[in-house]
XYZ file of C-alpha atoms in Angstrom:
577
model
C -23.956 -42.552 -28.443
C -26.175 -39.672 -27.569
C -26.676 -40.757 -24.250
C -23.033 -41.960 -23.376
C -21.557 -38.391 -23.549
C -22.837 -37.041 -20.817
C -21.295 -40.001 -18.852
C -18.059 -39.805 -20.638
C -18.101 -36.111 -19.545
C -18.677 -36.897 -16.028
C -16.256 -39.550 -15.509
C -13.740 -36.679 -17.615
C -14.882 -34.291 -14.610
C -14.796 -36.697 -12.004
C -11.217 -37.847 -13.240
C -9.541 -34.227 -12.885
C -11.494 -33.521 -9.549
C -9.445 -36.892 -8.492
C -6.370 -35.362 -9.822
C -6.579 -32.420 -7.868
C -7.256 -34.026 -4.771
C -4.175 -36.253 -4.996
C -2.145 -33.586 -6.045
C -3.071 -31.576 -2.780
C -2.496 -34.441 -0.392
C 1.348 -34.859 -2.412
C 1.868 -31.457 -1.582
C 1.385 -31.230 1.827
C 3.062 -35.290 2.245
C 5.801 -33.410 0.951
C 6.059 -30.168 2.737
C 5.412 -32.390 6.340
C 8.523 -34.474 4.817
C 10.820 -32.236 3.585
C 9.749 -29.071 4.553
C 9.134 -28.150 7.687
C 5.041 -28.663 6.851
C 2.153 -30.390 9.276
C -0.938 -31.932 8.272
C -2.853 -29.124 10.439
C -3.372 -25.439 9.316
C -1.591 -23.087 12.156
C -3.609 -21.130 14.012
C -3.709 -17.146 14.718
C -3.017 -15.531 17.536
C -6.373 -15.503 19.414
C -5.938 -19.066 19.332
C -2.246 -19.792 19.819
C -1.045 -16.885 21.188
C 2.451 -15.694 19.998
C 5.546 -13.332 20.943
C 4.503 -9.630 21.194
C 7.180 -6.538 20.219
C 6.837 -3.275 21.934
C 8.774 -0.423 19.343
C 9.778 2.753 21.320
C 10.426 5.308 19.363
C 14.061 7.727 19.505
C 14.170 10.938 20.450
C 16.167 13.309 20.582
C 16.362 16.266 23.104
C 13.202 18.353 22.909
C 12.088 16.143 19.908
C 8.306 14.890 19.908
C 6.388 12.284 17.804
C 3.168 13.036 15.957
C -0.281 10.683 15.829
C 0.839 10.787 12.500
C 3.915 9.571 12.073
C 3.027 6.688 14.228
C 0.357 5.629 11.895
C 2.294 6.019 9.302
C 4.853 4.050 10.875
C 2.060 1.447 12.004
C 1.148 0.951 8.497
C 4.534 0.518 7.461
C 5.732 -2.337 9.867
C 1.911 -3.946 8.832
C 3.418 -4.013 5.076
C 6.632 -5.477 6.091
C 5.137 -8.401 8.066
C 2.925 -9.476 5.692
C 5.768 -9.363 3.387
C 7.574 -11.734 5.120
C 4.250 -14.021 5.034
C 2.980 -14.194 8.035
C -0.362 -13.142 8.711
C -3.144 -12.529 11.190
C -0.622 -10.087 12.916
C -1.633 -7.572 15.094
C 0.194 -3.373 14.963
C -1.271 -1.271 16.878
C -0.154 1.719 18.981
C -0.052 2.434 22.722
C 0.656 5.754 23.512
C 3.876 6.794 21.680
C 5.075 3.376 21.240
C 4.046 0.319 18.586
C 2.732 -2.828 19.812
C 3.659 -5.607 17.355
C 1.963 -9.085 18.001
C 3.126 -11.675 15.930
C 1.202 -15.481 16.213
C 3.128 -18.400 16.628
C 6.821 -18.353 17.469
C 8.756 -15.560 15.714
C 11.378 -16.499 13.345
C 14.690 -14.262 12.947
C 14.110 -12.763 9.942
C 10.881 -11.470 10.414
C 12.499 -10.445 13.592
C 14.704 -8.355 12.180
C 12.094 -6.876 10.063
C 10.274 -5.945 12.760
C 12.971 -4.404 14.866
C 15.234 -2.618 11.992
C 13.771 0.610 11.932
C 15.312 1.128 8.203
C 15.561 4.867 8.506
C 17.578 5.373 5.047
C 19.190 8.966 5.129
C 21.430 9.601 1.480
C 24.477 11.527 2.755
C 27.487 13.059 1.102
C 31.157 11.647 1.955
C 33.309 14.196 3.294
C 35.998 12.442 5.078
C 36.689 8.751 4.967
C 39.369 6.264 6.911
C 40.033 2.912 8.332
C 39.188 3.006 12.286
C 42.705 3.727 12.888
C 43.971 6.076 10.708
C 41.900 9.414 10.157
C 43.843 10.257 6.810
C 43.331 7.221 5.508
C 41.632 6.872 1.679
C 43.232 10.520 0.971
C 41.288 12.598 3.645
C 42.815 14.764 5.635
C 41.610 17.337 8.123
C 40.381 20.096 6.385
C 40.197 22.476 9.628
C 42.979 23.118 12.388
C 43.239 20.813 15.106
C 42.197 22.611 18.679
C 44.277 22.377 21.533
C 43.771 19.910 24.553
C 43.281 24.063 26.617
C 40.484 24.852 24.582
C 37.225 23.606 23.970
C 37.002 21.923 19.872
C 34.857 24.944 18.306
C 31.375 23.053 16.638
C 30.222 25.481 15.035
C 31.870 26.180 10.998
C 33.914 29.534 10.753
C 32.419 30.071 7.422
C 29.081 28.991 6.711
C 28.535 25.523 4.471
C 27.903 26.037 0.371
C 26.380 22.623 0.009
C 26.145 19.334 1.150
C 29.578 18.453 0.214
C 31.731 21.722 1.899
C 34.238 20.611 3.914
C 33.403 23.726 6.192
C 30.803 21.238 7.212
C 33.709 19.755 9.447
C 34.522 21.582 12.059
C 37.297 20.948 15.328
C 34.628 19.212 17.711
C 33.577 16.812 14.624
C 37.468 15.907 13.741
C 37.845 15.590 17.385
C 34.604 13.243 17.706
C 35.764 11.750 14.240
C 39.585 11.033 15.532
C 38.226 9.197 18.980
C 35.468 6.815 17.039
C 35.155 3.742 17.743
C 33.410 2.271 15.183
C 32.778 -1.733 17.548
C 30.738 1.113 19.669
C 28.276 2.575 16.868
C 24.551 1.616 17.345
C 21.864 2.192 15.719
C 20.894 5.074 18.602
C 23.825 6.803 16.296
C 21.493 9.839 14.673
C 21.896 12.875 14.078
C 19.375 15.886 12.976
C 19.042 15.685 9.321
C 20.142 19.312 8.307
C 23.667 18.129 10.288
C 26.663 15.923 9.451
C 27.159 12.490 11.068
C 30.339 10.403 12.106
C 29.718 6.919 11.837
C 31.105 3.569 10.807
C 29.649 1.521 7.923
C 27.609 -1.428 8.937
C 31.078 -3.754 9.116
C 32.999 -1.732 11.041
C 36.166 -1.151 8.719
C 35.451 2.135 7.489
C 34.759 5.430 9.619
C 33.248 8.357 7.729
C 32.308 12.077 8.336
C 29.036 12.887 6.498
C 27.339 15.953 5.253
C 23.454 16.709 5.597
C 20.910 14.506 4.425
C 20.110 15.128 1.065
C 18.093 13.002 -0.137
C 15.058 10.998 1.876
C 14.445 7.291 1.954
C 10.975 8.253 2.065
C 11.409 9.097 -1.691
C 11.887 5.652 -2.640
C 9.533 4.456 -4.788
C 10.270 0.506 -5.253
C 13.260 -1.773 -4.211
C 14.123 -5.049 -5.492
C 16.847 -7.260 -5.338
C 19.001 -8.702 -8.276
C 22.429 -9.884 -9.342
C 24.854 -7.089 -10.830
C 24.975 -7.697 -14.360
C 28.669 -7.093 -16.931
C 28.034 -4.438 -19.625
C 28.061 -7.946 -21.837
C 24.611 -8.849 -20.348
C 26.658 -12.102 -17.844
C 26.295 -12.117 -13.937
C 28.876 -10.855 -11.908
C 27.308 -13.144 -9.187
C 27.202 -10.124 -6.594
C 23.989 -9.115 -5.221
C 22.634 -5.340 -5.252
C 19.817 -3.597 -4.406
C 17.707 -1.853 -7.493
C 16.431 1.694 -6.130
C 13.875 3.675 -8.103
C 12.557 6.615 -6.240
C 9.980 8.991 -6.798
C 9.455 12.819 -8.601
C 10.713 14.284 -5.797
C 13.642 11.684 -5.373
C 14.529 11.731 -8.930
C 15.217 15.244 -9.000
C 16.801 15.527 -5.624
C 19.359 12.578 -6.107
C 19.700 13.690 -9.864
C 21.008 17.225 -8.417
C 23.420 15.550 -6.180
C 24.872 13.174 -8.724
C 25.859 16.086 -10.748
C 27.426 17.597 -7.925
C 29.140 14.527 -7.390
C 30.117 13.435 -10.712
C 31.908 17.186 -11.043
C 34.569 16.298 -7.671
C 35.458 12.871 -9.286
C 39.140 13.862 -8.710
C 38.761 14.701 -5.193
C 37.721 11.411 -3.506
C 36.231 10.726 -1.262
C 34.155 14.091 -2.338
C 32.279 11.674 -5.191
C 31.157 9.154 -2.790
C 27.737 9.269 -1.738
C 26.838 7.253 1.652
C 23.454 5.521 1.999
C 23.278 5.123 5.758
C 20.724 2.932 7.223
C 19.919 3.276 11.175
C 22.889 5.850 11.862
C 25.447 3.374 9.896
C 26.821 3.243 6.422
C 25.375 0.235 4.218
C 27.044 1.091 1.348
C 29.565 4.624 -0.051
C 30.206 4.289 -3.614
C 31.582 6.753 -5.812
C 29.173 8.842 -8.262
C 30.235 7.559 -11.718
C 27.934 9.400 -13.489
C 25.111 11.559 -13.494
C 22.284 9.737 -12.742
C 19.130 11.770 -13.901
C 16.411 8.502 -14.185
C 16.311 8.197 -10.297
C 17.393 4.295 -10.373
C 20.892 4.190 -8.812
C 21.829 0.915 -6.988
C 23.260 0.105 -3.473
C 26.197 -2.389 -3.378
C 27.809 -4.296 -0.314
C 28.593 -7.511 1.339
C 25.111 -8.426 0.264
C 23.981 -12.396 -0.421
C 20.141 -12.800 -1.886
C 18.656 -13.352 1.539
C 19.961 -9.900 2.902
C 19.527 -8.146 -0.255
C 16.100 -9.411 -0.592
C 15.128 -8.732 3.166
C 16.621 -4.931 3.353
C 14.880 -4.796 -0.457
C 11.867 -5.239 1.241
C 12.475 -3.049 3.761
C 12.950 -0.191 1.665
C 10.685 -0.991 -0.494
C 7.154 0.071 1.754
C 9.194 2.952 2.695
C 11.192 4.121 5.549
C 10.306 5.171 9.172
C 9.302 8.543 9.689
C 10.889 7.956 13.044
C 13.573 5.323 14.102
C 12.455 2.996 16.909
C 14.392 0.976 19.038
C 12.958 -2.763 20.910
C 12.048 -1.527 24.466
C 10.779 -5.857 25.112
C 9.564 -8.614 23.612
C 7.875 -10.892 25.553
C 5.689 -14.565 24.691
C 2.169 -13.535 24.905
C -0.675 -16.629 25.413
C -3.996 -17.131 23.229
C -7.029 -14.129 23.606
C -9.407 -17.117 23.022
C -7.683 -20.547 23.047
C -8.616 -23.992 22.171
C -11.852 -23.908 23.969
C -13.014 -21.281 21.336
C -11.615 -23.311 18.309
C -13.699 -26.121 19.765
C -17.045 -24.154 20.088
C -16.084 -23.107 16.362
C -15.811 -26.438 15.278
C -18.730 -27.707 17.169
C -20.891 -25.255 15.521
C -19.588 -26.019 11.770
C -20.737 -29.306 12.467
C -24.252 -28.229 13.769
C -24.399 -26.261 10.540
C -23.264 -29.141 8.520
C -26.065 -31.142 9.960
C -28.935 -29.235 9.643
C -27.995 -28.632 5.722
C -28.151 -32.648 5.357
C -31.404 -32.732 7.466
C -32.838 -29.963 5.217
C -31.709 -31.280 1.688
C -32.803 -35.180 2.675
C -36.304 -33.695 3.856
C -36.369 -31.871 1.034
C -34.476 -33.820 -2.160
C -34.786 -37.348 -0.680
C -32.075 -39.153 -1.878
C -30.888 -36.397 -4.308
C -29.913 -34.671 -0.859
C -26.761 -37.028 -0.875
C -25.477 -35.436 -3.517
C -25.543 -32.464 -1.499
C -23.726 -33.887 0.918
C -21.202 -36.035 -0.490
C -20.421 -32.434 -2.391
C -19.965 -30.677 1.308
C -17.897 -33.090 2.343
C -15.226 -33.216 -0.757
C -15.376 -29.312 -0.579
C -14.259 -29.667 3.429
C -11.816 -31.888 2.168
C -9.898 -29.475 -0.203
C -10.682 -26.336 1.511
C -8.787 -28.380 4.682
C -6.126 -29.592 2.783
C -5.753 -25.916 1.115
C -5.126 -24.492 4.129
C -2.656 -26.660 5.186
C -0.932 -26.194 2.170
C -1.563 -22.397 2.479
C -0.251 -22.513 6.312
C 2.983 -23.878 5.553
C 3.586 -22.123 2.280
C 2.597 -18.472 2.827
C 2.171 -18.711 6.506
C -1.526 -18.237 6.204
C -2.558 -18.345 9.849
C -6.589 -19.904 10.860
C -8.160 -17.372 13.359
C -11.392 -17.931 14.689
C -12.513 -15.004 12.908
C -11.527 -17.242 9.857
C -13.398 -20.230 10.960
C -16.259 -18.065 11.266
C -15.697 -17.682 7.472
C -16.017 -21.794 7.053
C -19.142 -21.578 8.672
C -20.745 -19.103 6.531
C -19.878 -20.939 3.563
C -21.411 -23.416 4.449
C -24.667 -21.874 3.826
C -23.188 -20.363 0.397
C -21.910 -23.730 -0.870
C -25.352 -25.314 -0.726
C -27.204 -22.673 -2.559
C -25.389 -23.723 -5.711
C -26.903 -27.185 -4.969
C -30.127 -25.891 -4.499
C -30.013 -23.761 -7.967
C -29.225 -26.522 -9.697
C -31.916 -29.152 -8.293
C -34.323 -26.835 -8.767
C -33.579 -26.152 -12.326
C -33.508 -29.896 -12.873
C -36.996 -29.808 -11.504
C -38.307 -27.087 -13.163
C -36.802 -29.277 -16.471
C -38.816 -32.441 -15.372
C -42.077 -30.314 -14.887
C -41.617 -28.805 -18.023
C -42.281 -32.455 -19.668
C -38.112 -32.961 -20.375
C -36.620 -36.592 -19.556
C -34.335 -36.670 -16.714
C -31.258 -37.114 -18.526
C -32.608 -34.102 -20.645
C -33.407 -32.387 -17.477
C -30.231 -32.324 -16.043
C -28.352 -31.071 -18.893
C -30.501 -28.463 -19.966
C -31.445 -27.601 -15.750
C -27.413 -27.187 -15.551
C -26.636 -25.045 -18.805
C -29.447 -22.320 -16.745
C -28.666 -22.794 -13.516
C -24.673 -22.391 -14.541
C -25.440 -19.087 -15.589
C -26.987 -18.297 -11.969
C -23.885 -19.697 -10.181
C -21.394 -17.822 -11.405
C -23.437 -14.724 -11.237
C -23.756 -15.723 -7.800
C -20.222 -16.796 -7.175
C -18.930 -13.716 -8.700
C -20.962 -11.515 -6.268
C -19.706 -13.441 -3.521
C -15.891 -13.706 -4.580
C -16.062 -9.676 -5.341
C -17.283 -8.949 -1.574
C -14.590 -10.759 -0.388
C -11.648 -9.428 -2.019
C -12.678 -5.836 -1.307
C -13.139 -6.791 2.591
C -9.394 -8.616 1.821
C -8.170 -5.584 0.427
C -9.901 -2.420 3.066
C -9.546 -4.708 5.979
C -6.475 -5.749 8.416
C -5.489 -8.480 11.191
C -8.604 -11.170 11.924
C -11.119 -9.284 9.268
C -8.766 -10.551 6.310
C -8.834 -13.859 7.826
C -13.003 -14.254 7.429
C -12.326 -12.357 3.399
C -9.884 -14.585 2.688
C -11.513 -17.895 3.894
C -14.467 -16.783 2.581
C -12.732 -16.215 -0.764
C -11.107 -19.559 -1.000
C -14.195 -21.095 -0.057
C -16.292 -19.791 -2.889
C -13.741 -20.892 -5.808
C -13.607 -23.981 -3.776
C -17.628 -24.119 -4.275
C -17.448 -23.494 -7.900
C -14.897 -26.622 -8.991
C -17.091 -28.703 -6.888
C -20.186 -27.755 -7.848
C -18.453 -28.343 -12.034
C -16.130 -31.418 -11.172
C -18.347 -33.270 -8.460
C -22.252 -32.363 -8.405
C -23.154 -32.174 -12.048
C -20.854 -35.334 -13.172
C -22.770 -37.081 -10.060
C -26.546 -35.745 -11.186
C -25.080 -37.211 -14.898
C -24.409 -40.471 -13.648
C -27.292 -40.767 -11.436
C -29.935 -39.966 -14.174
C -28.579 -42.978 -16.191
C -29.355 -45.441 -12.912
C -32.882 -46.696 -13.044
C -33.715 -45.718 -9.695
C -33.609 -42.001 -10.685
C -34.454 -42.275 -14.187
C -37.611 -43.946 -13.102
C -38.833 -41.335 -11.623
C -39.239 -43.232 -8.282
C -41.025 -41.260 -5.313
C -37.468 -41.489 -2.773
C -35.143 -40.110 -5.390
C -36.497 -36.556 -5.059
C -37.034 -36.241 -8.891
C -40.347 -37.680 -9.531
C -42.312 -35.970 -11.912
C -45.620 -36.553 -10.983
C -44.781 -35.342 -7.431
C -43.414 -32.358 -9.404
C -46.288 -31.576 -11.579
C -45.094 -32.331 -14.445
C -48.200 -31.477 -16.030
C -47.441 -28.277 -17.608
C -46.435 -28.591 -21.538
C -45.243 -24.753 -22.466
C -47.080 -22.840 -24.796
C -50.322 -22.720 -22.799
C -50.926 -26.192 -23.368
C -51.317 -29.207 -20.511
C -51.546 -32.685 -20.344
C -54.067 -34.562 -18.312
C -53.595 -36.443 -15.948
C -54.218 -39.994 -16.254
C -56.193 -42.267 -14.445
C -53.457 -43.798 -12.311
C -52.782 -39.957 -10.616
C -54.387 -40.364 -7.536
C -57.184 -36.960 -7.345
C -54.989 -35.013 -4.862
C -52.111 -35.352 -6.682
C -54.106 -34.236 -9.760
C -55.126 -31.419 -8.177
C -51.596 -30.165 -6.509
C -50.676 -30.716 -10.020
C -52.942 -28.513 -11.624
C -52.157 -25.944 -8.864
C -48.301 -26.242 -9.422
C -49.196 -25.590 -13.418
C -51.521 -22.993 -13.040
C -49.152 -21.088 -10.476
C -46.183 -21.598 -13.670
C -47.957 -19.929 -15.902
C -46.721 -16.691 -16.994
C -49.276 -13.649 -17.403
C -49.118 -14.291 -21.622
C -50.152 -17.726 -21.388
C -52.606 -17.030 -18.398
C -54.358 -14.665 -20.957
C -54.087 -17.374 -23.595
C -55.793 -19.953 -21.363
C -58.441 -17.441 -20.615
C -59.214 -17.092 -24.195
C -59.263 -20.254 -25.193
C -61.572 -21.166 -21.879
C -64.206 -18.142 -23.508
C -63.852 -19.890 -26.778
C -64.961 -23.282 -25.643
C -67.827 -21.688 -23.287
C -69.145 -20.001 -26.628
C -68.911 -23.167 -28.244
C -70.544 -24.743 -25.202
C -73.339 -22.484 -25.371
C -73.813 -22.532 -28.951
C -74.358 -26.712 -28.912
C -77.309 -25.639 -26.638
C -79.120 -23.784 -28.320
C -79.296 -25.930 -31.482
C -79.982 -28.676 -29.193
C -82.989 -26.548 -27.845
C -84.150 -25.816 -31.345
């Protein structure tokens, strides 16, 4: 019974390594059947090429842009396509404008990710109407209108209290307010932020006259989307978008709220606009004061806008609001002939490691690279999966990160077979060997492993465009090397030491002990050779023990070499006498 556990272990390992395989190629059958998927990885843009996005930014008279905010910026639109899954993207700047490189073709929402600015400015209502009738919704014109002789006075006769003074609105904004068209608002429609804006909202129904920004969609902190919920706890089945904003937000939209709250009777005084790009997303009205800085945007929302502007917001808004000077297809940096020099040399790599481990382990060295080749297998089919799923994107940079593994994979092989051996020159059986060699050599591989896996995530994490690409296949690569190295290349070494072939000790199977010098016992003890051991053998034997020995047992040896000498010596002379 002893023996058979090992082998019912293996077959257990072996079993579940199956199990994962065939639930990776189901996967991917499915995703090339049903959704949208291929059974090859995509590639990144040195190696496809892609559609490229130039961002100009908009000025206005007089107005410049700042290294910084362009960085800023840069690392914002980064966040937002990587959001949207793609990856091995390219944002860089050239001069003042953004270069956005996108591999593959470019699908329309990430397209509108890209080229929605998502400014958010937090305005106060002061006059709001339907396109075609100023006083509509209760407003009225709080100031004189001029006449057609003079020129509409923009400047307020008495200066503005707060956001929400209606001496904000003066004759040239009534004038500009009464002649909107709202099928003609872009979103080039800005305005400083310490002024008020006439706009539309995003639909075009309602026109509005806003006060001063007052609160900054920098300030938001998170953004997620969600279904309104009834005070009851059931789903009203209309999508919203969660805000929570930071200190600074908190206490600015907590002021205005207040301010709000206290013209409830004078609507649309209590509405509160969030405008997005120069237009109005959503205008509610402040029902209460709203001190915790999580107030919520509502609107003709579904869950795939909601989600996409919560996204938006979420890494922040624009320091500056850009519009799409082109977008053009752009062709691979490197192309296929690249991917095929890549490939080329995996395979040199891959051959020298069997060369290497056959010189070295004999037959053993199969093991090695059966195990290479099941580990290609998953770490293929992986990225496949990973392609179509999280549009994970293979750059040469990433196939560089194959390579290397390579290398990495077959150290854990090497560990282990030369625990095993150290087991078998120790005096152990082979079956013995192996599962005592493994229980040590385990400990080394994860150590190992762990090193390797920790690099990687921090170069993942500090690193952007192609350099993730190497982390992250380098990453995937070593978890991929630890199941195989548990499910595959023990259970095989467990199986293998049951066969007679290896068991026997036979001089091809890379585990003979005599070969080995298995001559050393432990404890500064050794066994002789016998007879059979040809002399040279012997003697590289001997060698192999004395070189084991640690400096305790050397001492021991020495001792007990002095102690026979004396002995030795002592036979003489009573011989003599």
């Amino acid at each position: 019974m002893a023996t058979s556990t090992p082998v019912k272990k293996a077959r257990r390992s072996l079993t579940w390594l199956g199990v994962i395989i065939v639930g990776l190629i189901a996967i991917n059958t499915a995703a090339v059947l049903f959704g949208g998927g291929s059974w090859t990885p995509k590639l990144g843009l040195d190696l496809e090429g892609g559609t490229q996005i130039i961002l100009a930014p908009k000025l206005e008279t007089g107005q410049t842009v700042t290294d910084d905010q362009l960085n800023q910026a840069v690392s914002i639109i980064r966040q937002r396509v990587d959001s949207s899954g793609v990856s091995e993207s390219e944002i860089s700047t050239s001069g003042n404008n953004i270069v956005v490189a996108i591999p593959g073709k470019l699908d329309n929402d990430t397209k509108n990710r890209i080229q929605s600015s998502a400014k958010l400015e937090l305005r106060p209502v002061l006059v709001a109407g339907a396109p075609t009738d100023a006083a509509a919704n209760g407003s009225t014109s709080p100031t004189p209108t001029a006449t057609p002789s003079e020129a509409p006075r923009s400047t307020p006769t008495v200066s503005p209290t707060n956001g929400s003074d209606l001496n904000w609105v003066t004759p040239a904004l009534q004038d500009q307010y009464d002649n909107l068209d709202c099928s003609k608002v872009s979103t080039t429609n800005v305005a400083p932020a310490e002024e008020p804006l006439v706009t539309c909202d995003d639909g075009g129904q309602v026109k509005y006259i806003l006060g001063p920004v007052e609160v900054d969609g920098a300030d938001i902190k998170d953004a997620s989307a969600g279904v309104i919920q009834t005070s009851q706890g059931g789903s009203t089945g209309q999508w919203a978008i969660n805000l929570v904003f930071n200190d600074k937000g908190t206490k600015d939209f907590g002021d205005v709220s207040q301010r709000l709250y206290g013209l409830k009777s004078q609507s649309p005084l209590d509405q509160f606009a969030f405008v997005l790009d120069g237009k109005v997303l959503s205008a509610p009205a402040m029902n209460g004061v709203i001190t915790d800085g999580k107030p919520q945007i509502t609107g003709n929302f579904d869950q795939k806008s909601a989600q996409a502007l919560a996204d938006q917001l979420k890494f922040g808004a624009l320091p500056i609001s850009f519009t799409v000077q082109s977008s053009d297809t752009i062709t691979a940096t490197l192309g296929a002939a690249q991917l095929q020099s890549g490939i080329i040399a995996g395979i040199i790599g891959l051959l020298l490691v069997f060369i290497y481990t056959l010189f070295q382990y004999r037959l053993l060295g199969t093991v090695t690279i059966i195990s290479l080749v099941v580990a290609a297998i998953i770490t293929y089919l992986s990225i496949t999966i990973l392609s179509w799923y999280q549009g994970y994107r293979l750059s040469l940079a990433g196939v560089a990160g194959l390579i290397v593994a390579i290398g990495f994979t077959a150290d854990s092989f090497i560990v282990y077979f030369e625990r095993v051996r150290d087991e078998l020159r120790d005096g152990r059986g082979l079956v013995g060997a192996v599962e005592s060699g493994w229980k040590r050599a385990l400990r080394t591989i994860y150590a190992s492993k762990a090193t390797n896996l920790l690099a990687a995530i921090v170069l993942f994490v500090v690193a952007v465009g192609s350099v993730q690409g190497f982390a992250f296949t380098l990453g995937l690569t070593t978890v991929i090397d630890v199941i195989i190295v548990v499910l595959f290349t023990h259970p095989m070494l467990q199986l293998l030491a049951q066969t007679k072939f290896f068991s026997s000790g036979n001089p091809w199977s890379g585990l003979d002990p005599t070969a080995l010098g298995a001559v050393y016992r432990g404890r500064a003890e050794f066994r002789k050779p016998s007879a059979s051991v040809p002399v040279g053998k012997a003697a590289s034997a001997s060698r192999e023990a004395a070189k084991r020995q640690t400096i305790a047992e050397r001492k021991a040896s020495e001792l007990a070499a002095v102690g026979t000498q004396k002995t030795s010596d002592t036979s003489k002379k009573g011989e003599e006498n």
